[in-house]
mmCIF file of C-alpha atoms in Angstrom:
data_model
loop_
_atom_site.group_PDB
_atom_site.id
_atom_site.type_symbol
_atom_site.label_atom_id
_atom_site.label_comp_id
_atom_site.label_asym_id
_atom_site.label_seq_id
_atom_site.Cartn_x
_atom_site.Cartn_y
_atom_site.Cartn_z
ATOM 1 C CA HIS A 29 50.721 21.907 0.202
ATOM 2 C CA SER A 30 50.234 19.478 -2.322
ATOM 3 C CA ARG A 31 51.256 16.255 -0.375
ATOM 4 C CA LEU A 32 50.206 14.069 2.367
ATOM 5 C CA ALA A 33 51.496 14.756 5.639
ATOM 6 C CA THR A 34 53.932 12.079 6.751
ATOM 7 C CA PRO A 35 54.341 10.681 10.257
ATOM 8 C CA GLU A 36 57.764 12.883 10.589
ATOM 9 C CA ASP A 37 55.634 15.957 9.499
ATOM 10 C CA ILE A 38 52.973 15.193 12.013
ATOM 11 C CA HIS A 39 55.639 15.067 14.671
ATOM 12 C CA GLU A 40 57.353 18.220 13.671
ATOM 13 C CA LEU A 41 54.125 20.413 13.351
ATOM 14 C CA LEU A 42 52.088 18.893 16.152
ATOM 15 C CA GLY A 43 54.689 17.254 18.436
ATOM 16 C CA PHE A 44 52.787 13.757 18.360
ATOM 17 C CA ASN A 45 54.514 10.708 17.348
ATOM 18 C CA VAL A 46 53.282 8.032 15.052
ATOM 19 C CA ASN A 47 53.683 4.574 16.387
ATOM 20 C CA THR A 48 54.630 2.706 13.363
ATOM 21 C CA THR A 49 55.993 -0.342 15.137
ATOM 22 C CA ASN A 50 52.989 -1.339 17.323
ATOM 23 C CA SER A 51 55.235 -1.252 20.376
ATOM 24 C CA ASP A 52 54.384 -0.279 23.839
ATOM 25 C CA ILE A 53 53.855 3.407 24.107
ATOM 26 C CA SER A 54 54.488 5.701 27.069
ATOM 27 C CA GLU A 55 53.378 8.973 25.680
ATOM 28 C CA PHE A 56 50.400 10.288 23.563
ATOM 29 C CA VAL A 57 50.946 8.887 19.878
ATOM 30 C CA PHE A 58 48.944 8.110 16.900
ATOM 31 C CA THR A 59 49.050 4.504 15.776
ATOM 32 C CA LEU A 60 49.645 3.665 12.159
ATOM 33 C CA GLU A 61 46.004 2.327 11.981
ATOM 34 C CA GLU A 62 44.665 5.771 13.212
ATOM 35 C CA TYR A 63 46.953 7.516 10.800
ATOM 36 C CA LEU A 64 45.422 5.398 7.808
ATOM 37 C CA HIS A 65 41.760 6.006 9.206
ATOM 38 C CA GLY A 66 42.388 9.806 9.113
ATOM 39 C CA THR A 67 44.185 9.626 5.715
ATOM 40 C CA ILE A 68 40.956 7.840 4.493
ATOM 41 C CA SER A 69 38.553 10.394 5.888
ATOM 42 C CA LEU A 70 40.746 12.892 3.783
ATOM 43 C CA PHE A 71 39.200 11.600 0.487
ATOM 44 C CA SER A 72 35.536 12.528 1.647
ATOM 45 C CA GLU A 73 36.894 16.027 2.539
ATOM 46 C CA LEU A 74 38.706 16.335 -0.795
ATOM 47 C CA SER A 75 35.530 15.487 -2.635
ATOM 48 C CA ARG A 76 33.605 18.422 -0.788
ATOM 49 C CA LEU A 77 36.388 20.740 -1.427
ATOM 50 C CA ALA A 78 36.241 19.853 -5.205
ATOM 51 C CA VAL A 79 32.606 20.918 -5.214
ATOM 52 C CA ASN A 80 33.078 23.947 -3.134
ATOM 53 C CA ALA A 81 35.872 25.245 -5.278
ATOM 54 C CA VAL A 82 33.595 25.216 -8.393
ATOM 55 C CA ILE A 83 30.994 27.094 -6.264
ATOM 56 C CA VAL A 84 33.411 29.862 -5.541
ATOM 57 C CA GLY A 85 34.633 30.001 -9.147
ATOM 58 C CA ASP A 86 37.935 28.002 -8.622
ATOM 59 C CA VAL A 87 37.610 25.560 -11.536
ATOM 60 C CA LYS A 88 41.349 24.581 -11.615
ATOM 61 C CA ARG A 89 41.467 23.245 -8.139
ATOM 62 C CA PRO A 90 39.348 20.017 -8.912
ATOM 63 C CA GLN A 91 41.990 18.909 -11.396
ATOM 64 C CA GLU A 92 44.687 19.385 -8.591
ATOM 65 C CA ILE A 93 42.353 17.581 -6.101
ATOM 66 C CA SER A 94 41.763 14.631 -8.575
ATOM 67 C CA THR A 95 45.562 14.163 -9.194
ATOM 68 C CA PHE A 96 46.296 14.118 -5.333
ATOM 69 C CA ALA A 97 43.516 11.904 -4.685
ATOM 70 C CA SER A 98 44.244 9.445 -7.359
ATOM 71 C CA GLU A 99 47.942 9.199 -6.466
ATOM 72 C CA LEU A 100 46.938 8.814 -2.853
ATOM 73 C CA TYR A 101 44.344 5.958 -3.775
ATOM 74 C CA ALA A 102 47.189 4.277 -5.785
ATOM 75 C CA GLY A 103 49.345 4.130 -2.848
ATOM 76 C CA PHE A 104 46.485 2.780 -0.624
ATOM 77 C CA GLN A 105 45.978 0.020 -3.221
ATOM 78 C CA LEU A 106 49.492 -1.203 -2.463
ATOM 79 C CA LEU A 107 48.432 -1.933 1.220
ATOM 80 C CA ASN A 108 47.421 -5.326 2.379
ATOM 81 C CA LEU A 109 44.688 -4.225 4.593
ATOM 82 C CA LYS A 110 43.355 -6.989 6.788
ATOM 83 C CA ASN A 111 41.631 -4.825 9.373
ATOM 84 C CA ASP A 112 37.929 -5.177 8.784
ATOM 85 C CA ALA A 113 37.068 -1.455 9.804
ATOM 86 C CA LEU A 114 40.004 -0.128 7.864
ATOM 87 C CA ARG A 115 39.274 -2.185 4.763
ATOM 88 C CA ARG A 116 35.603 -1.118 4.702
ATOM 89 C CA ARG A 117 36.606 2.586 4.954
ATOM 90 C CA PHE A 118 39.174 2.014 2.163
ATOM 91 C CA ASP A 119 36.453 0.423 0.087
ATOM 92 C CA SER A 120 34.466 3.686 0.301
ATOM 93 C CA ILE A 121 37.124 5.685 -1.246
ATOM 94 C CA LYS A 122 36.228 4.814 -4.721
ATOM 95 C CA TYR A 123 32.877 6.829 -4.270
ATOM 96 C CA ASP A 124 34.756 9.958 -3.272
ATOM 97 C CA ILE A 125 37.089 9.639 -6.267
ATOM 98 C CA LYS A 126 34.009 9.241 -8.313
ATOM 99 C CA LYS A 127 32.427 12.349 -7.031
ATOM 100 C CA ILE A 128 35.661 14.328 -7.863
ATOM 101 C CA GLU A 129 35.725 12.951 -11.282
ATOM 102 C CA GLU A 130 31.971 13.739 -11.848
ATOM 103 C CA VAL A 131 32.938 17.426 -10.824
ATOM 104 C CA GLN A 132 35.689 17.441 -13.615
ATOM 105 C CA TYR A 133 33.489 15.822 -16.106
ATOM 106 C CA ASP A 134 30.828 18.537 -15.454
ATOM 107 C CA LEU A 135 33.251 21.347 -15.965
ATOM 108 C CA ARG A 136 34.645 19.708 -19.203
ATOM 109 C CA VAL A 137 31.096 19.466 -20.505
ATOM 110 C CA ARG A 138 30.283 23.248 -19.802
ATOM 111 C CA GLY A 139 33.664 24.059 -21.461
ATOM 112 C CA LEU A 140 35.082 25.621 -18.232
ATOM 113 C CA ILE A 141 38.211 23.472 -18.695
ATOM 114 C CA SER A 142 39.971 21.586 -21.374
#
């Protein structure tokens, strides 16, 4: 799929709830902060996927990854992140975006994509 799993998707697929209200919980749930930490971790995995896709000859995948990562990053920029750990991890996203862009640039220079 080409979209981020929503809290509803997580509940449907895994049976876990995402506690978006920070209310008391009586079952195993993901907090919204944990969901955001996991989403931020996705960026480093996407940058690795872009590199590995090229290694196996899939030169179109990095463009798809770049579009998805850029849209996701734009969404993160709308958040007012005050949590120190979450904010630091958010700040690291730009390095993963840069790595994905470098893969695309290299493919364009080599004439493998237009």
